[in-house]
Structure formats: structure tokens, C-alpha cells
Amino acid sequence: MRLDKFICKSTELTRNEAKKLLKSGEVRVNGEVAKNAAMQVHENNSITIDGQELTARTSRYFMLHKVVDSICSNVDEVYPSVLNFIDVDKAFDLHIAGRLDADTTGLVLITDDGRWSHNVISPKKECKKTYRVWLRNAIPADKATELIEHFKQGIQLQGESSLTRPAILELVIDSDIPNEEPNNATNEVLLTITEGKYHQVKRMFAAVGNRVVGLHREQIGAIKLGELAPGEWRSLTEEEVSLFI
Ligand code: URA
């Protein structure tokens, strides 16, 4: 990690304050004065400010129930960043492990551990993400098997050279409504994908002539949003963190 980042992580200082401190010559790495903010250090180096040894804070891991009209970005734009919801010190030093669109709700993982978030988002890791999807056009029961198979075989998205990876499509059928085969149709489905292409879920349904009118992420790997209310957040448990170590 860069020296200025290490200082920020282990003190209350901002990146600019850490850089000023470095210029002042008060920081030593393994006993030597260090002024280069970009110098690479690790936790077993001895890093001192004015003779006081620093210990890096452990990484932080959170989940948030994202609401509509908030954005997965480290800066506020047309809508506020989801990081505004995380009421912790230096929330904007955190980053989002797998973005959602402004109009998508649900589970967002947030951390300052780059290696951990890589394990969540890298396509190579094939981490499953499950979305509840509401569609403009209901899927009739007699078309379901064909569509499920199509999603499993892969969808050709516009502008992509290869098919999407096998996805699991499940129809959500309201069990209170008596089954009126073959016309029993549903607008609500669950979709599990292992990639995170730009607007992937919306584009997958567009490619089969449908349109997503509501999108909500319920699960990432084995981490479930559960009962967390919209706009609420919590720290991940040790067990949840360990899933992506
Ligand atoms: N796919 C989308 O189209 N949008 C999201 O927000 C997430 C997945």
C-alpha cells in the first residue's frame, strides 16, 4: 500500500494532511525519514510519526440496502453517493464492490479492502449475484421452459462478442393464485448471474424482447440482504467477510 494511504488508514488524517506531514519529515519508515507519498509499505514495516508507531486499522466491510435515486460512485453526481448512507468515519475512503444502477435497489457491499472486492467482482471468480426482476411483459407458463433454457445457454447482448455466461432464471409464481395452465403468466422472476457486464440484467431481458421495470439485488455469493430495511446498513459478520478472503 502507498505510504500516504497507510497513514490515512491508521490515523484520522486526510490524504492531503498525510502528504503535508510527509513533507515535514516527521514520518519514518524502518527508522529512515520518508517523504515519498507513493512509497510502497506493508503492515510489518515500522512506520512512525514523531516517534509514535502506527498500527494499520483493520479493513472495514459493510452491506447497504440501496434505495432508488442513489448512485454507486465515490462522488455525488445527479444523485447522492450510497457512501452518504454509511455513517462511519471517512466513509468516502470506502469503495463499492459491484455497482448497481441509480434505479436499482438492494444489496451493495462496501469495503476498503481492494483484494476482497476483487474477489466479489472479478468475472474469473464467478461469484453469483441474484436479482429479483419485474418485467413489462409477463412470461406465460408455456414459454417458461424455453426461456429458462435460453438464459442457461447464454444470451447474445448487443455490442458483445460472446454470449453471457449460463444464468439461472426462475419464475416467481404466486402460490395463492390457482394454476390456470397454460395461461398462468408472471411478471416477476429471479435471475442469478456470475458476471457484471454494464446494465447486464436489463440488456439480457431486452435481448429477448422484454423490458425490466424493477430491479432489486437480493444476494451476492452467500451474503443475503435479508431483513435490512431500505437505506439501512450494517457491518458484515466475520463469517460473511471470510467468504471472499
Ligand atoms: N444489471 C442491471 O442491468 N442493472 C443493475 O443495476 C445491476 C445489474
PDB file of C-alpha atoms and ligand atoms in Angstrom:
ATOM      1  CA  MET A   1       0.000   0.000   0.000  1.00  0.00           C
ATOM      2  CA  ARG A   2       1.151   3.595  -0.603  1.00  0.00           C
ATOM      3  CA  LEU A   3       2.641   5.294   2.437  1.00  0.00           C
ATOM      4  CA  ASP A   4       0.147   8.200   2.362  1.00  0.00           C
ATOM      5  CA  LYS A   5      -2.724   5.693   2.217  1.00  0.00           C
ATOM      6  CA  PHE A   6      -1.279   3.734   5.134  1.00  0.00           C
ATOM      7  CA  ILE A   7      -1.096   6.951   7.192  1.00  0.00           C
ATOM      8  CA  CYS A   8      -4.726   7.788   6.352  1.00  0.00           C
ATOM      9  CA  LYS A   9      -5.823   4.274   7.224  1.00  0.00           C
ATOM     10  CA  SER A  10      -4.163   4.311  10.601  1.00  0.00           C
ATOM     11  CA  THR A  11      -4.919   7.925  11.682  1.00  0.00           C
ATOM     12  CA  GLU A  12      -7.705  10.496  11.358  1.00  0.00           C
ATOM     13  CA  LEU A  13      -5.674  12.381   8.707  1.00  0.00           C
ATOM     14  CA  THR A  14      -6.919  13.055   5.181  1.00  0.00           C
ATOM     15  CA  ARG A  15      -4.743  12.224   2.171  1.00  0.00           C
ATOM     16  CA  ASN A  16      -3.676  15.902   1.827  1.00  0.00           C
ATOM     17  CA  GLU A  17      -2.820  16.165   5.516  1.00  0.00           C
ATOM     18  CA  ALA A  18      -0.793  12.946   5.260  1.00  0.00           C
ATOM     19  CA  LYS A  19       1.153  14.375   2.290  1.00  0.00           C
ATOM     20  CA  LYS A  20       1.929  17.589   4.210  1.00  0.00           C
ATOM     21  CA  LEU A  21       3.084  15.555   7.174  1.00  0.00           C
ATOM     22  CA  LEU A  22       5.370  13.537   4.907  1.00  0.00           C
ATOM     23  CA  LYS A  23       6.921  16.727   3.515  1.00  0.00           C
ATOM     24  CA  SER A  24       7.616  17.909   7.076  1.00  0.00           C
ATOM     25  CA  GLY A  25       9.980  14.927   7.561  1.00  0.00           C
ATOM     26  CA  GLU A  26       8.210  13.668  10.695  1.00  0.00           C
ATOM     27  CA  VAL A  27       7.443  10.263   9.201  1.00  0.00           C
ATOM     28  CA  ARG A  28       9.956   7.434   9.367  1.00  0.00           C
ATOM     29  CA  VAL A  29       9.795   4.013   7.746  1.00  0.00           C
ATOM     30  CA  ASN A  30      12.031   1.445   9.465  1.00  0.00           C
ATOM     31  CA  GLY A  31      13.881   4.322  11.126  1.00  0.00           C
ATOM     32  CA  GLU A  32      14.580   6.291   7.914  1.00  0.00           C
ATOM     33  CA  VAL A  33      12.872   9.620   7.150  1.00  0.00           C
ATOM     34  CA  ALA A  34      10.322   9.013   4.368  1.00  0.00           C
ATOM     35  CA  LYS A  35       8.952  11.867   2.257  1.00  0.00           C
ATOM     36  CA  ASN A  36       7.664   9.997  -0.775  1.00  0.00           C
ATOM     37  CA  ALA A  37       3.874   9.627  -0.521  1.00  0.00           C
ATOM     38  CA  ALA A  38       3.919   6.900  -3.183  1.00  0.00           C
ATOM     39  CA  MET A  39       6.453   4.730  -1.339  1.00  0.00           C
ATOM     40  CA  GLN A  40       5.134   1.151  -1.007  1.00  0.00           C
ATOM     41  CA  VAL A  41       4.865  -0.115   2.567  1.00  0.00           C
ATOM     42  CA  HIS A  42       3.247  -3.062   4.306  1.00  0.00           C
ATOM     43  CA  GLU A  43       1.955  -3.771   7.743  1.00  0.00           C
ATOM     44  CA  ASN A  44       5.174  -5.355   9.017  1.00  0.00           C
ATOM     45  CA  ASN A  45       7.184  -2.168   8.297  1.00  0.00           C
ATOM     46  CA  SER A  46       7.776   0.072  11.313  1.00  0.00           C
ATOM     47  CA  ILE A  47       6.124   3.389  10.462  1.00  0.00           C
ATOM     48  CA  THR A  48       6.317   6.236  12.971  1.00  0.00           C
ATOM     49  CA  ILE A  49       5.061   9.810  13.177  1.00  0.00           C
ATOM     50  CA  ASP A  50       7.107  11.898  15.542  1.00  0.00           C
ATOM     51  CA  GLY A  51       8.394   8.697  17.126  1.00  0.00           C
ATOM     52  CA  GLN A  52       4.875   7.198  17.603  1.00  0.00           C
ATOM     53  CA  GLU A  53       4.428   3.811  15.959  1.00  0.00           C
ATOM     54  CA  LEU A  54       1.380   3.485  13.690  1.00  0.00           C
ATOM     55  CA  THR A  55      -0.724   0.370  13.508  1.00  0.00           C
ATOM     56  CA  ALA A  56      -2.913  -0.004  10.438  1.00  0.00           C
ATOM     57  CA  ARG A  57      -6.621  -0.138  11.178  1.00  0.00           C
ATOM     58  CA  THR A  58      -8.158  -3.371  10.098  1.00  0.00           C
ATOM     59  CA  SER A  59     -10.223  -3.239   6.923  1.00  0.00           C
ATOM     60  CA  ARG A  60     -13.924  -2.431   7.066  1.00  0.00           C
ATOM     61  CA  TYR A  61     -16.759  -4.333   5.439  1.00  0.00           C
ATOM     62  CA  PHE A  62     -20.405  -3.258   5.215  1.00  0.00           C
ATOM     63  CA  MET A  63     -23.646  -4.064   3.462  1.00  0.00           C
ATOM     64  CA  LEU A  64     -26.222  -1.452   2.487  1.00  0.00           C
ATOM     65  CA  HIS A  65     -29.794  -1.711   1.281  1.00  0.00           C
ATOM     66  CA  LYS A  66     -29.539   0.729  -1.616  1.00  0.00           C
ATOM     67  CA  VAL A  67     -32.571   2.867  -2.390  1.00  0.00           C
ATOM     68  CA  VAL A  68     -33.538   4.320  -5.793  1.00  0.00           C
ATOM     69  CA  ASP A  69     -32.009   7.658  -6.792  1.00  0.00           C
ATOM     70  CA  SER A  70     -28.677   6.973  -5.110  1.00  0.00           C
ATOM     71  CA  ILE A  71     -25.522   6.076  -7.039  1.00  0.00           C
ATOM     72  CA  CYS A  72     -22.712   3.585  -6.624  1.00  0.00           C
ATOM     73  CA  SER A  73     -19.920   6.119  -7.039  1.00  0.00           C
ATOM     74  CA  ASN A  74     -17.363   7.751  -4.745  1.00  0.00           C
ATOM     75  CA  VAL A  75     -18.639  11.197  -5.695  1.00  0.00           C
ATOM     76  CA  ASP A  76     -22.095  12.721  -5.540  1.00  0.00           C
ATOM     77  CA  GLU A  77     -23.424  13.398  -9.039  1.00  0.00           C
ATOM     78  CA  VAL A  78     -27.055  13.890 -10.115  1.00  0.00           C
ATOM     79  CA  TYR A  79     -27.924  11.680  -7.139  1.00  0.00           C
ATOM     80  CA  PRO A  80     -26.052  11.275  -3.856  1.00  0.00           C
ATOM     81  CA  SER A  81     -23.464   8.528  -3.496  1.00  0.00           C
ATOM     82  CA  VAL A  82     -24.503   5.475  -1.480  1.00  0.00           C
ATOM     83  CA  LEU A  83     -21.486   6.224   0.738  1.00  0.00           C
ATOM     84  CA  ASN A  84     -23.515   9.067   2.308  1.00  0.00           C
ATOM     85  CA  PHE A  85     -25.656   6.385   3.939  1.00  0.00           C
ATOM     86  CA  ILE A  86     -22.728   4.712   5.726  1.00  0.00           C
ATOM     87  CA  ASP A  87     -22.432   6.668   8.920  1.00  0.00           C
ATOM     88  CA  VAL A  88     -18.788   5.916   9.756  1.00  0.00           C
ATOM     89  CA  ASP A  89     -15.560   7.889   9.899  1.00  0.00           C
ATOM     90  CA  LYS A  90     -14.043   8.504   6.428  1.00  0.00           C
ATOM     91  CA  ALA A  91     -16.899   6.768   4.582  1.00  0.00           C
ATOM     92  CA  PHE A  92     -15.645   8.208   1.271  1.00  0.00           C
ATOM     93  CA  ASP A  93     -12.401   6.218   1.653  1.00  0.00           C
ATOM     94  CA  LEU A  94     -14.510   3.101   1.131  1.00  0.00           C
ATOM     95  CA  HIS A  95     -15.463   1.712  -2.282  1.00  0.00           C
ATOM     96  CA  ILE A  96     -18.336  -0.284  -3.719  1.00  0.00           C
ATOM     97  CA  ALA A  97     -17.841  -3.966  -4.582  1.00  0.00           C
ATOM     98  CA  GLY A  98     -20.209  -4.291  -7.536  1.00  0.00           C
ATOM     99  CA  ARG A  99     -22.238  -1.324  -8.677  1.00  0.00           C
ATOM    100  CA  LEU A 100     -25.985  -1.019  -9.138  1.00  0.00           C
ATOM    101  CA  ASP A 101     -27.782   1.430 -11.431  1.00  0.00           C
ATOM    102  CA  ALA A 102     -29.414   4.517  -9.893  1.00  0.00           C
ATOM    103  CA  ASP A 103     -32.861   2.954 -10.307  1.00  0.00           C
ATOM    104  CA  THR A 104     -31.852  -0.475  -8.920  1.00  0.00           C
ATOM    105  CA  THR A 105     -32.370  -1.270  -5.238  1.00  0.00           C
ATOM    106  CA  GLY A 106     -30.929  -3.878  -2.920  1.00  0.00           C
ATOM    107  CA  LEU A 107     -27.701  -5.355  -1.669  1.00  0.00           C
ATOM    108  CA  VAL A 108     -24.481  -3.373  -2.049  1.00  0.00           C
ATOM    109  CA  LEU A 109     -21.191  -4.465  -0.464  1.00  0.00           C
ATOM    110  CA  ILE A 110     -18.834  -1.700   0.625  1.00  0.00           C
ATOM    111  CA  THR A 111     -15.257  -2.005   1.856  1.00  0.00           C
ATOM    112  CA  ASP A 112     -11.769  -0.513   1.813  1.00  0.00           C
ATOM    113  CA  ASP A 113     -10.155  -3.894   1.097  1.00  0.00           C
ATOM    114  CA  GLY A 114      -9.309  -3.943  -2.609  1.00  0.00           C
ATOM    115  CA  ARG A 115      -8.361  -7.600  -2.668  1.00  0.00           C
ATOM    116  CA  TRP A 116     -11.680  -8.573  -1.063  1.00  0.00           C
ATOM    117  CA  SER A 117     -13.753  -6.531  -3.516  1.00  0.00           C
ATOM    118  CA  HIS A 118     -11.757  -8.037  -6.388  1.00  0.00           C
ATOM    119  CA  ASN A 119     -12.920 -11.470  -5.223  1.00  0.00           C
ATOM    120  CA  VAL A 120     -16.529 -10.221  -5.330  1.00  0.00           C
ATOM    121  CA  ILE A 121     -16.435  -8.555  -8.748  1.00  0.00           C
ATOM    122  CA  SER A 122     -13.789 -10.300 -10.846  1.00  0.00           C
ATOM    123  CA  PRO A 123     -15.544 -12.317 -13.591  1.00  0.00           C
ATOM    124  CA  LYS A 124     -12.875 -15.001 -13.046  1.00  0.00           C
ATOM    125  CA  LYS A 125     -14.245 -15.651  -9.545  1.00  0.00           C
ATOM    126  CA  GLU A 126     -17.724 -16.376 -10.957  1.00  0.00           C
ATOM    127  CA  CYS A 127     -19.454 -15.043  -7.843  1.00  0.00           C
ATOM    128  CA  LYS A 128     -23.246 -15.478  -8.095  1.00  0.00           C
ATOM    129  CA  LYS A 129     -25.478 -12.414  -7.860  1.00  0.00           C
ATOM    130  CA  THR A 130     -29.222 -12.913  -7.558  1.00  0.00           C
ATOM    131  CA  TYR A 131     -31.699 -10.268  -8.691  1.00  0.00           C
ATOM    132  CA  ARG A 132     -35.462 -10.063  -8.301  1.00  0.00           C
ATOM    133  CA  VAL A 133     -36.715  -8.664 -11.588  1.00  0.00           C
ATOM    134  CA  TRP A 134     -40.087  -7.194 -12.520  1.00  0.00           C
ATOM    135  CA  LEU A 135     -40.841  -7.276 -16.240  1.00  0.00           C
ATOM    136  CA  ARG A 136     -43.099  -5.259 -18.513  1.00  0.00           C
ATOM    137  CA  ASN A 137     -44.294  -8.352 -20.384  1.00  0.00           C
ATOM    138  CA  ALA A 138     -45.433 -11.309 -18.319  1.00  0.00           C
ATOM    139  CA  ILE A 139     -43.850 -14.671 -19.166  1.00  0.00           C
ATOM    140  CA  PRO A 140     -46.566 -17.215 -19.946  1.00  0.00           C
ATOM    141  CA  ALA A 141     -46.101 -20.589 -18.279  1.00  0.00           C
ATOM    142  CA  ASP A 142     -45.962 -22.349 -21.665  1.00  0.00           C
ATOM    143  CA  LYS A 143     -42.954 -20.197 -22.754  1.00  0.00           C
ATOM    144  CA  ALA A 144     -41.076 -20.548 -19.467  1.00  0.00           C
ATOM    145  CA  THR A 145     -39.072 -23.710 -20.183  1.00  0.00           C
ATOM    146  CA  GLU A 146     -37.746 -22.343 -23.466  1.00  0.00           C
ATOM    147  CA  LEU A 147     -36.758 -19.033 -21.873  1.00  0.00           C
ATOM    148  CA  ILE A 148     -35.100 -20.699 -18.885  1.00  0.00           C
ATOM    149  CA  GLU A 149     -33.055 -22.800 -21.317  1.00  0.00           C
ATOM    150  CA  HIS A 150     -32.145 -19.701 -23.366  1.00  0.00           C
ATOM    151  CA  PHE A 151     -30.794 -17.944 -20.247  1.00  0.00           C
ATOM    152  CA  LYS A 152     -28.886 -21.119 -19.331  1.00  0.00           C
ATOM    153  CA  GLN A 153     -27.309 -21.395 -22.804  1.00  0.00           C
ATOM    154  CA  GLY A 154     -26.319 -17.702 -22.818  1.00  0.00           C
ATOM    155  CA  ILE A 155     -27.814 -14.540 -24.269  1.00  0.00           C
ATOM    156  CA  GLN A 156     -26.278 -12.538 -27.100  1.00  0.00           C
ATOM    157  CA  LEU A 157     -26.139  -8.955 -25.808  1.00  0.00           C
ATOM    158  CA  GLN A 158     -25.918  -6.090 -28.254  1.00  0.00           C
ATOM    159  CA  GLY A 159     -22.328  -4.992 -28.795  1.00  0.00           C
ATOM    160  CA  GLU A 160     -20.782  -8.058 -27.111  1.00  0.00           C
ATOM    161  CA  SER A 161     -18.690 -10.648 -28.929  1.00  0.00           C
ATOM    162  CA  SER A 162     -19.592 -13.604 -26.711  1.00  0.00           C
ATOM    163  CA  LEU A 163     -22.732 -14.977 -25.095  1.00  0.00           C
ATOM    164  CA  THR A 164     -23.461 -14.268 -21.440  1.00  0.00           C
ATOM    165  CA  ARG A 165     -22.377 -16.983 -19.015  1.00  0.00           C
ATOM    166  CA  PRO A 166     -25.021 -19.553 -18.013  1.00  0.00           C
ATOM    167  CA  ALA A 167     -27.653 -17.786 -15.923  1.00  0.00           C
ATOM    168  CA  ILE A 168     -30.379 -19.277 -13.754  1.00  0.00           C
ATOM    169  CA  LEU A 169     -33.857 -17.925 -14.409  1.00  0.00           C
ATOM    170  CA  GLU A 170     -36.679 -18.826 -12.015  1.00  0.00           C
ATOM    171  CA  LEU A 171     -40.265 -17.691 -12.376  1.00  0.00           C
ATOM    172  CA  VAL A 172     -41.910 -16.348  -9.236  1.00  0.00           C
ATOM    173  CA  ILE A 173     -45.387 -17.789  -9.202  1.00  0.00           C
ATOM    174  CA  ASP A 174     -47.822 -16.546  -6.579  1.00  0.00           C
ATOM    175  CA  SER A 175     -48.926 -19.781  -4.945  1.00  0.00           C
ATOM    176  CA  ASP A 176     -52.206 -18.139  -3.780  1.00  0.00           C
ATOM    177  CA  ILE A 177     -53.362 -17.834  -7.377  1.00  0.00           C
ATOM    178  CA  PRO A 178     -54.743 -21.153  -8.648  1.00  0.00           C
ATOM    179  CA  ASN A 179     -52.685 -22.545 -11.516  1.00  0.00           C
ATOM    180  CA  GLU A 180     -54.598 -21.875 -14.706  1.00  0.00           C
ATOM    181  CA  GLU A 181     -52.302 -23.648 -17.146  1.00  0.00           C
ATOM    182  CA  PRO A 182     -51.312 -22.777 -19.799  1.00  0.00           C
ATOM    183  CA  ASN A 183     -52.085 -19.063 -19.429  1.00  0.00           C
ATOM    184  CA  ASN A 184     -50.726 -18.591 -15.928  1.00  0.00           C
ATOM    185  CA  ALA A 185     -48.141 -15.843 -16.530  1.00  0.00           C
ATOM    186  CA  THR A 186     -45.804 -13.954 -14.266  1.00  0.00           C
ATOM    187  CA  ASN A 187     -44.055 -10.595 -14.407  1.00  0.00           C
ATOM    188  CA  GLU A 188     -41.715 -11.449 -11.548  1.00  0.00           C
ATOM    189  CA  VAL A 189     -38.585 -13.597 -11.851  1.00  0.00           C
ATOM    190  CA  LEU A 190     -35.334 -14.321 -10.042  1.00  0.00           C
ATOM    191  CA  LEU A 191     -32.175 -14.194 -12.118  1.00  0.00           C
ATOM    192  CA  THR A 192     -28.761 -15.409 -10.964  1.00  0.00           C
ATOM    193  CA  ILE A 193     -25.716 -14.347 -12.986  1.00  0.00           C
ATOM    194  CA  THR A 194     -21.980 -14.699 -12.412  1.00  0.00           C
ATOM    195  CA  GLU A 195     -20.781 -11.648 -14.339  1.00  0.00           C
ATOM    196  CA  GLY A 196     -21.329  -7.925 -14.004  1.00  0.00           C
ATOM    197  CA  LYS A 197     -21.460  -6.503 -17.517  1.00  0.00           C
ATOM    198  CA  TYR A 198     -22.788  -2.951 -17.910  1.00  0.00           C
ATOM    199  CA  HIS A 199     -26.600  -2.970 -17.340  1.00  0.00           C
ATOM    200  CA  GLN A 200     -26.391  -6.727 -17.741  1.00  0.00           C
ATOM    201  CA  VAL A 201     -29.786  -7.772 -16.401  1.00  0.00           C
ATOM    202  CA  LYS A 202     -31.650  -5.043 -18.309  1.00  0.00           C
ATOM    203  CA  ARG A 203     -29.785  -5.920 -21.512  1.00  0.00           C
ATOM    204  CA  MET A 204     -30.447  -9.657 -21.101  1.00  0.00           C
ATOM    205  CA  PHE A 205     -34.193  -9.102 -20.958  1.00  0.00           C
ATOM    206  CA  ALA A 206     -34.060  -6.504 -23.745  1.00  0.00           C
ATOM    207  CA  ALA A 207     -32.314  -9.140 -25.908  1.00  0.00           C
ATOM    208  CA  VAL A 208     -35.328 -11.446 -25.503  1.00  0.00           C
ATOM    209  CA  GLY A 209     -37.826  -8.684 -26.320  1.00  0.00           C
ATOM    210  CA  ASN A 210     -38.808  -7.770 -22.775  1.00  0.00           C
ATOM    211  CA  ARG A 211     -38.134  -4.810 -20.530  1.00  0.00           C
ATOM    212  CA  VAL A 212     -37.050  -4.585 -16.892  1.00  0.00           C
ATOM    213  CA  VAL A 213     -39.350  -2.251 -14.952  1.00  0.00           C
ATOM    214  CA  GLY A 214     -37.976  -3.017 -11.485  1.00  0.00           C
ATOM    215  CA  LEU A 215     -34.674  -4.498 -10.317  1.00  0.00           C
ATOM    216  CA  HIS A 216     -33.563  -5.470  -6.838  1.00  0.00           C
ATOM    217  CA  ARG A 217     -30.383  -7.364  -5.821  1.00  0.00           C
ATOM    218  CA  GLU A 218     -31.073  -9.886  -3.069  1.00  0.00           C
ATOM    219  CA  GLN A 219     -27.863 -11.872  -2.773  1.00  0.00           C
ATOM    220  CA  ILE A 220     -24.139 -11.806  -3.589  1.00  0.00           C
ATOM    221  CA  GLY A 221     -22.459 -15.205  -3.167  1.00  0.00           C
ATOM    222  CA  ALA A 222     -23.835 -16.493   0.146  1.00  0.00           C
ATOM    223  CA  ILE A 223     -24.408 -12.965   1.521  1.00  0.00           C
ATOM    224  CA  LYS A 224     -28.122 -12.142   1.663  1.00  0.00           C
ATOM    225  CA  LEU A 225     -29.746  -8.740   2.111  1.00  0.00           C
ATOM    226  CA  GLY A 226     -32.262 -10.370   4.455  1.00  0.00           C
ATOM    227  CA  GLU A 227     -34.423  -8.066   6.563  1.00  0.00           C
ATOM    228  CA  LEU A 228     -32.223  -4.953   6.268  1.00  0.00           C
ATOM    229  CA  ALA A 229     -34.595  -2.031   5.651  1.00  0.00           C
ATOM    230  CA  PRO A 230     -34.167   0.336   2.628  1.00  0.00           C
ATOM    231  CA  GLY A 231     -31.412   2.880   3.339  1.00  0.00           C
ATOM    232  CA  GLU A 232     -30.085   0.865   6.295  1.00  0.00           C
ATOM    233  CA  TRP A 233     -26.565  -0.570   6.559  1.00  0.00           C
ATOM    234  CA  ARG A 234     -24.621  -2.871   8.862  1.00  0.00           C
ATOM    235  CA  SER A 235     -21.120  -4.285   9.271  1.00  0.00           C
ATOM    236  CA  LEU A 236     -20.614  -7.695   7.752  1.00  0.00           C
ATOM    237  CA  THR A 237     -20.060 -10.538  10.194  1.00  0.00           C
ATOM    238  CA  GLU A 238     -16.671 -12.278  10.312  1.00  0.00           C
ATOM    239  CA  GLU A 239     -18.255 -15.260   8.620  1.00  0.00           C
ATOM    240  CA  GLU A 240     -19.586 -13.097   5.760  1.00  0.00           C
ATOM    241  CA  VAL A 241     -16.205 -11.391   5.324  1.00  0.00           C
ATOM    242  CA  SER A 242     -14.419 -14.762   5.236  1.00  0.00           C
ATOM    243  CA  LEU A 243     -16.485 -15.816   2.186  1.00  0.00           C
ATOM    244  CA  PHE A 244     -14.392 -13.569  -0.093  1.00  0.00           C
ATOM    245  CA  ILE A 245     -10.949 -13.826   1.564  1.00  0.00           C
TER     246      ILE A 245
HETATM  247  N1  URA B   1     -27.920  -5.301 -14.110  1.00  0.00           N
HETATM  248  C1  URA B   1     -28.507  -4.141 -14.480  1.00  0.00           C
HETATM  249  O1  URA B   1     -28.996  -4.002 -15.589  1.00  0.00           O
HETATM  250  N2  URA B   1     -28.539  -3.146 -13.584  1.00  0.00           N
HETATM  251  C2  URA B   1     -28.060  -3.251 -12.324  1.00  0.00           C
HETATM  252  O2  URA B   1     -28.147  -2.305 -11.533  1.00  0.00           O
HETATM  253  C3  URA B   1     -27.456  -4.464 -11.959  1.00  0.00           C
HETATM  254  C4  URA B   1     -27.398  -5.480 -12.872  1.00  0.00           C
END
